Coordinates of C-alpha atoms in Angstrom, one line a residue:
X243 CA 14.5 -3.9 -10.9
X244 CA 14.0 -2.3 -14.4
X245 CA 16.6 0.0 -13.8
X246 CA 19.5 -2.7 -13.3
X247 CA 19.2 -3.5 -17.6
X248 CA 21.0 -0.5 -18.5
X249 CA 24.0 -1.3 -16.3
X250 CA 24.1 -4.5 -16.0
X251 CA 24.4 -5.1 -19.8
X252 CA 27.6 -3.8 -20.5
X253 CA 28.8 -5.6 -17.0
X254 CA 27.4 -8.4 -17.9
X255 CA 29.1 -8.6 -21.5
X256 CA 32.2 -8.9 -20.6
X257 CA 31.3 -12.4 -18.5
X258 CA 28.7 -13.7 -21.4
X259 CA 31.4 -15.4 -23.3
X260 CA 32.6 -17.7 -20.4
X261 CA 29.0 -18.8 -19.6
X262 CA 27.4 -19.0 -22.8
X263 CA 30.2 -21.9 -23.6
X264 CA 28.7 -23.7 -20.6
X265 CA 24.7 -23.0 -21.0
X266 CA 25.2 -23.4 -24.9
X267 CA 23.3 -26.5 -24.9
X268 CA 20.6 -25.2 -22.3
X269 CA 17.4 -24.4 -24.2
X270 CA 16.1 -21.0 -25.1
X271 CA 13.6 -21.6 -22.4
X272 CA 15.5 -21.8 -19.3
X273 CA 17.0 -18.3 -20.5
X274 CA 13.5 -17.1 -20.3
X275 CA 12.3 -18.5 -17.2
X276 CA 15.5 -17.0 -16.0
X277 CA 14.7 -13.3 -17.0
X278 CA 11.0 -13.8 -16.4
X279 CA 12.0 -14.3 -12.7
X280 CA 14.6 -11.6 -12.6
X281 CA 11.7 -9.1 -13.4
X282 CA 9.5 -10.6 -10.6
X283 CA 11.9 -10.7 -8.0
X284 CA 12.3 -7.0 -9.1
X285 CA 9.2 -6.5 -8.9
X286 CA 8.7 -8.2 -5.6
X287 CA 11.0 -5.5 -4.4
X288 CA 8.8 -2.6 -5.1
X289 CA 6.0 -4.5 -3.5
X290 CA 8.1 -4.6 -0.1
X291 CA 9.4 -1.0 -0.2
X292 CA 5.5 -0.5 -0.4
X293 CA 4.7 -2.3 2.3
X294 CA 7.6 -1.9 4.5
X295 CA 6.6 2.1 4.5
X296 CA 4.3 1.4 7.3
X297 CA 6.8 -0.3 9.5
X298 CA 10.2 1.1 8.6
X299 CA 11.6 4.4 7.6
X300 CA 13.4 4.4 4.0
X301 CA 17.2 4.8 4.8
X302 CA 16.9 2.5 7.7
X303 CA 15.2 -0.2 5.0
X304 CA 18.1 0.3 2.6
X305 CA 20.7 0.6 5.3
X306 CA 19.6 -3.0 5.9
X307 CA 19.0 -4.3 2.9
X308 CA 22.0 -3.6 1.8
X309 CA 24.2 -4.7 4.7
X310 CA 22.5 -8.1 4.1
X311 CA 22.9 -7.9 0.2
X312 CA 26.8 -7.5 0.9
X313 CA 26.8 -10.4 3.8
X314 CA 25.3 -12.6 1.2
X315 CA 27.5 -11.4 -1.9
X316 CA 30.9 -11.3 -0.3
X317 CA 31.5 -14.8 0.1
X318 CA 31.4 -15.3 -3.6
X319 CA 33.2 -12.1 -4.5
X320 CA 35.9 -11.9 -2.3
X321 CA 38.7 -13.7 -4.3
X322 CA 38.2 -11.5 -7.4
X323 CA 37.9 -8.2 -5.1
X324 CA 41.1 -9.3 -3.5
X325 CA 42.9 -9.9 -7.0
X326 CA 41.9 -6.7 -8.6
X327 CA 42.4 -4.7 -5.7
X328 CA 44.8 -2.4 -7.7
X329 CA 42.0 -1.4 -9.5
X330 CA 39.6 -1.1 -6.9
X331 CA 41.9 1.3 -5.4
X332 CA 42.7 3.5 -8.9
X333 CA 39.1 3.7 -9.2
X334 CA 38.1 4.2 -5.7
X335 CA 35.7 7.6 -6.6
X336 CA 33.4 5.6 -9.3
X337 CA 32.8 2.8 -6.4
X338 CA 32.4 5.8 -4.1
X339 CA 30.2 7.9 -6.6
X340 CA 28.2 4.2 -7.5
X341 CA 27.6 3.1 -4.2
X342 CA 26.1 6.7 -3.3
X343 CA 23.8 6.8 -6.3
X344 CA 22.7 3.7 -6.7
X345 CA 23.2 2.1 -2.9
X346 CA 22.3 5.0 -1.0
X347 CA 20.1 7.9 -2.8
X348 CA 18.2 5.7 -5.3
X349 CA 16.9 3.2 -3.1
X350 CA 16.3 6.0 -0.7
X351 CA 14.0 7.8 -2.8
X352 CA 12.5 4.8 -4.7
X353 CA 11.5 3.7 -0.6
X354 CA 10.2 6.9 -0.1
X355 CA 8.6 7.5 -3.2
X356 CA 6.8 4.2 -2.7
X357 CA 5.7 5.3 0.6
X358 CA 4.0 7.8 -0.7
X359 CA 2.3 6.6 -3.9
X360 CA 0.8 3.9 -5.4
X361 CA 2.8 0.5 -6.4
X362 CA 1.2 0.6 -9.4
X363 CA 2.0 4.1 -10.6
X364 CA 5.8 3.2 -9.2
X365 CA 5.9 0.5 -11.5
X366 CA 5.1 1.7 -14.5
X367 CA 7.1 4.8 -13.7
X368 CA 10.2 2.8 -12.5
X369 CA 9.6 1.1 -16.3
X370 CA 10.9 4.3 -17.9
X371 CA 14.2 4.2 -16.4
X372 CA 16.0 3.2 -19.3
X373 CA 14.9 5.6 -21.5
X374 CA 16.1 8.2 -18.6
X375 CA 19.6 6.3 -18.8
X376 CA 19.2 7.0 -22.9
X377 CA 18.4 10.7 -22.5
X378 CA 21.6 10.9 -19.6
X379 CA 23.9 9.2 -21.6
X380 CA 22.7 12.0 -24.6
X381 CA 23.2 14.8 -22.3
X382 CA 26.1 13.9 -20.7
X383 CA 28.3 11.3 -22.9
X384 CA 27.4 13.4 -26.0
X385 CA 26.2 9.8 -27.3
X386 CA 24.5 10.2 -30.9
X387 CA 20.9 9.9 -30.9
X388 CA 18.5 8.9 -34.1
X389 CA 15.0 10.2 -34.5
X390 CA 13.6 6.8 -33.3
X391 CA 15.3 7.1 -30.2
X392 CA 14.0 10.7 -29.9
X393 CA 10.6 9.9 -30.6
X394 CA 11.2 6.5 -28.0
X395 CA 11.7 9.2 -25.4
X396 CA 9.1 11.5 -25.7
X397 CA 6.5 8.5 -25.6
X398 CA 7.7 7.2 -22.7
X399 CA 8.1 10.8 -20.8
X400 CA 4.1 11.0 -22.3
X401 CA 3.4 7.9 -20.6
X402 CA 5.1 9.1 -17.4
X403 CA 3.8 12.7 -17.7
X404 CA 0.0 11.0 -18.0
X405 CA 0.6 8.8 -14.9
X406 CA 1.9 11.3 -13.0
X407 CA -1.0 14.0 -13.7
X408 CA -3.2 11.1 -13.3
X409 CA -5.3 11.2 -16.2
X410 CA -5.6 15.0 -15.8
X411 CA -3.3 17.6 -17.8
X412 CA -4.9 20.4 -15.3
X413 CA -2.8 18.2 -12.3
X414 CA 0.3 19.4 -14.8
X415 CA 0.1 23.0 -15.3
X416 CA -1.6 23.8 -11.6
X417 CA 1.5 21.4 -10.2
X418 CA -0.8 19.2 -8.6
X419 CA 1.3 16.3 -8.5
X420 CA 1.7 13.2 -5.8
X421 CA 4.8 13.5 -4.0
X422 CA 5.6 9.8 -4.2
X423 CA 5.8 10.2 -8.0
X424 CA 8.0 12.7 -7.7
X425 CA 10.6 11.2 -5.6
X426 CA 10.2 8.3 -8.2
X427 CA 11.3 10.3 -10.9
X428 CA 14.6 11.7 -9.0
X429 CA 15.5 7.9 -8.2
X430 CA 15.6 6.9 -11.0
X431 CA 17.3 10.0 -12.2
X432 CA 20.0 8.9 -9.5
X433 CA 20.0 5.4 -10.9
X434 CA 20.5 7.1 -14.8
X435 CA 23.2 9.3 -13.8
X436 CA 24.8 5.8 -12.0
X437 CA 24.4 4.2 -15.0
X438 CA 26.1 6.7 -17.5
X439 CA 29.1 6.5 -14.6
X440 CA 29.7 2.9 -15.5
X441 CA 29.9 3.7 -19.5
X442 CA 32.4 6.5 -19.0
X443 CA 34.2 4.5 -16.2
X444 CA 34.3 0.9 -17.4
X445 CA 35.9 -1.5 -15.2
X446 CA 37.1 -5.1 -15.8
X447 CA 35.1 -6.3 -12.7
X448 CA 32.3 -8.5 -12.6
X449 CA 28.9 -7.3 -12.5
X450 CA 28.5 -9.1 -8.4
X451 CA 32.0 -8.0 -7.6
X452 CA 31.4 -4.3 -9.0
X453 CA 28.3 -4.1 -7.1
X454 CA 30.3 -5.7 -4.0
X455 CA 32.9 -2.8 -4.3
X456 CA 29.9 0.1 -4.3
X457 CA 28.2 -1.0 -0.9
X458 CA 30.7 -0.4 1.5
X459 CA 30.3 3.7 0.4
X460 CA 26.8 3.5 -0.2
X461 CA 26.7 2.5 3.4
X462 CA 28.6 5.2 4.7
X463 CA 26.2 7.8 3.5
X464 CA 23.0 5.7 4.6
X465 CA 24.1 5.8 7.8
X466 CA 24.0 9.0 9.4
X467 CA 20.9 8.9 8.0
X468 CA 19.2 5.5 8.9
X469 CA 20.7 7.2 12.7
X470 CA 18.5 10.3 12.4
X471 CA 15.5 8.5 11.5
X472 CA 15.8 5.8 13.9
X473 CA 16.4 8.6 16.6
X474 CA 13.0 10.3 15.1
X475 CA 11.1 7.4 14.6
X476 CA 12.2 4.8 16.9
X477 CA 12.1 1.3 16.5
X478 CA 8.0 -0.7 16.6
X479 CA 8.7 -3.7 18.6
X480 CA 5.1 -4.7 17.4
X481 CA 6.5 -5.2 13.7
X482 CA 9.8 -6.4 14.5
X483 CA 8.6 -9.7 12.7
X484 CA 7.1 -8.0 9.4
X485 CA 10.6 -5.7 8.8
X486 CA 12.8 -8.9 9.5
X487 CA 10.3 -10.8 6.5
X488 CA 11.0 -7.7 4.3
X489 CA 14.2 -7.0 4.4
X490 CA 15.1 -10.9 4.6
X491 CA 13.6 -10.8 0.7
X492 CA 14.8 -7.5 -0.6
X493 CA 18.4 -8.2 0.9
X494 CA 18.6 -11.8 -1.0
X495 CA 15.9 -12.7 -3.8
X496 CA 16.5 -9.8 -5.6
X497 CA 20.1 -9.7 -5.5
X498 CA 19.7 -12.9 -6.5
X499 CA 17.8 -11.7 -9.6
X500 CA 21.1 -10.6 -10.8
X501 CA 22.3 -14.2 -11.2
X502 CA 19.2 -14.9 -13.0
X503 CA 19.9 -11.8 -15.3
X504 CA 23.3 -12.9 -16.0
X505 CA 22.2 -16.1 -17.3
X506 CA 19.6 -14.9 -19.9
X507 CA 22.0 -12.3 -20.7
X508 CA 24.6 -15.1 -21.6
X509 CA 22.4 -17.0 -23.6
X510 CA 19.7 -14.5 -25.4
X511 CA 21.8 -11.3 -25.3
X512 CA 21.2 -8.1 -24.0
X513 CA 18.7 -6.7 -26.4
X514 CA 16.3 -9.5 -26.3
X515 CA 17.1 -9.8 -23.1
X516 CA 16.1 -6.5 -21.6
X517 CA 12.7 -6.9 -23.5
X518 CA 11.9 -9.2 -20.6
X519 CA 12.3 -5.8 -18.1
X520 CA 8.7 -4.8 -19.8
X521 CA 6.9 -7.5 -17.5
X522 CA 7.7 -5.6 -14.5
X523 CA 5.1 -2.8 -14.6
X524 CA 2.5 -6.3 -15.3
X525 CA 3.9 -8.1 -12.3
X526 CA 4.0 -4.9 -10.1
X527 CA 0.1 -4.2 -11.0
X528 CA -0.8 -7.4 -10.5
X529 CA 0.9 -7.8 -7.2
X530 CA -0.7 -4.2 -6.6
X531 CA -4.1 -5.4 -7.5
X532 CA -4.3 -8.9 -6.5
X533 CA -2.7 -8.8 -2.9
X534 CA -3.0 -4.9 -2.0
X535 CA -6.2 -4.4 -3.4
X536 CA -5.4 -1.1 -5.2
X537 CA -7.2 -0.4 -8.0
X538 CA -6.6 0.4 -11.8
X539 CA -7.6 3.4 -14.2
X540 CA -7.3 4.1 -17.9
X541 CA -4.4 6.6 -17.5
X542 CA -2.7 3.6 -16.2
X543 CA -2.9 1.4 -19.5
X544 CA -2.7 4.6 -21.9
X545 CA 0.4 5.4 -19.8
X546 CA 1.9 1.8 -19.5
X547 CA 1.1 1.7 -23.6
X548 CA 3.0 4.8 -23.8
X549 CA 6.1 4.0 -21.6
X550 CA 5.9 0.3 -23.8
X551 CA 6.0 2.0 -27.1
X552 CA 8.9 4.0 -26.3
X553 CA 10.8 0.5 -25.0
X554 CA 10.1 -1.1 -28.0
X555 CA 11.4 1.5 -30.1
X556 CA 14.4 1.8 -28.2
X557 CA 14.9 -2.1 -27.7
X558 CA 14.0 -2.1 -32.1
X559 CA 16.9 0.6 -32.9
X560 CA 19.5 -1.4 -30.6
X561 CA 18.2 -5.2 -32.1
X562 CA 21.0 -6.0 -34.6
X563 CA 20.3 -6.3 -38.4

């Protein structure tokens, strides 16, 4: 998802020396190929949460998905979690505070916003993200900010803002505004406040084995949740088949988009790396448009130019001299 580039940067930084030495000779290519399928597996998420809103309720989605994710990470992570467990232990409330933000109310209400909006509107919205984690970090971190940055913000909050009133400033002031959209916003407000916790809180674990650590809490507060719901909702027999297809992809391709990440991080860097994060509003439309049938309007491109322009400033003030 776009969201991850923010905190899995400076994660991932502290593991790109050991696997650049040994992708050095790779070509720039493969790093692309790797980040270009990163962003679609990312975006293949939001095109499940989409579609898994007719068959499954939001926590009970995430619950799974991320029970799965952690089946499938803990073989490869156990052996570090088990030598730094010191650490795990010292820091127990940032894996408790991460794996509630990020495991547990973020996907929540990225599922539910998704429910309740358009996929393409919730991926051009989700783009914005790390401009939210910029504006956080500002707020919170007290981390100096230069006029291009500001300016990056307020076009990509312009871009949002247009998306969200749907072409239509009136939608704005009269507060006629989609729910979905809403809830949207908030998660990735969850996911920026997640992020900031990982720049105040650095820890020397890997980005899979950080993540790994987070689950087990995020889990704990999905599941009184999940419970209600499934008390509420019950469980369709009918689409047994369609919510075991879903959450088989959203509990391993897209986890295993971090790997991908990792490896165009290691060999293009960060900065030119998270420029690849902008194809995911183009794969989300055109997954939207193509298999989904939803259709496009012209606040969608202003907005998406918008929500680009402030990326690329950002992405322009970080690129190095």
């Amino acid at each position: 998802m776009a969201f991850v580039a923010d905190t899995l940067n400076p994660l991932v930084s502290r593991t790109a020396g050991s696997a650049r030495a040994g992708l050095a000779g790779s070509p720039a290519t493969f790093a692309a190929l790797a980040l270009t399928g990163a962003a679609l597996l990312w975006s293949g998420n939001f095109f499940a949460g989409h579609l898994a809103a007719d068959v499954v309720s939001p926590a009970t989605f995430s619950a799974l998905r991320w029970a799965l994710a952690f089946a499938l990470l803990l073989p490869f992570t156990w052996r570090e979690l088990a030598q730094k467990r010191g650490e795990i232990a010292r820091l127990w409330p940032l894996w408790a505070a991460s794996g509630v933000l990020n495991i547990a109310v973020f996907t929540v209400l990225i599922y539910a916003g998704l429910a309740r909006t358009t996929l393409v509107n919730g991926s051009i919205i989700g783009s914005a993200a790390p401009i939210v984690v910029g504006l956080f970090g500002w707020l919170i971190l007290g981390e100096r900010t230069s006029t291009r940055s500001r300016l990056a913000l307020a076009l990509s909050t312009a871009g949002v803002a247009l998306i969200v009133a749907r072409g239509d400033i009136g939608n704005l002031i009269g507060m006629d505004l989609r729910g979905g959209d809403m809830l949207l916003f908030l998660g990735i407000s969850a996911f920026a406040l997640y992020a900031v916790l990982l720049k105040r809180f650095p820890s020397t674990l890997s980005p899979a084995a950080a993540l790994a650590a987070s689950i087990p809490f995020g889990l704990l507060a999905l599941a009184p949740v999940a419970a209600w719901e499934i008390a509420q909702r019950g469980f369709d027999g009918e689409a047994a088949g369609t919510t075991t297809m879903l959450i088989l992809y959203v509990g391993s391709l897209p986890t295993f988009g971090f790997v991908l990440w990792a490896r165009g991080v290691a060999v293009l860097g960060p900065t030119r790396a998270g420029q690849f994060l902008q194809l995911m509003p183009v794969f989300g439309a055109a997954l939207a448009v193509g298999l989904i049938g939803e259709s496009l309007h012209l606040y969608h491109a202003l907005g998406f130019a918008l929500v680009l322009s402030g990326l690329a400033l950002r992405d322009r003030r970080l690129a190095p001299a």
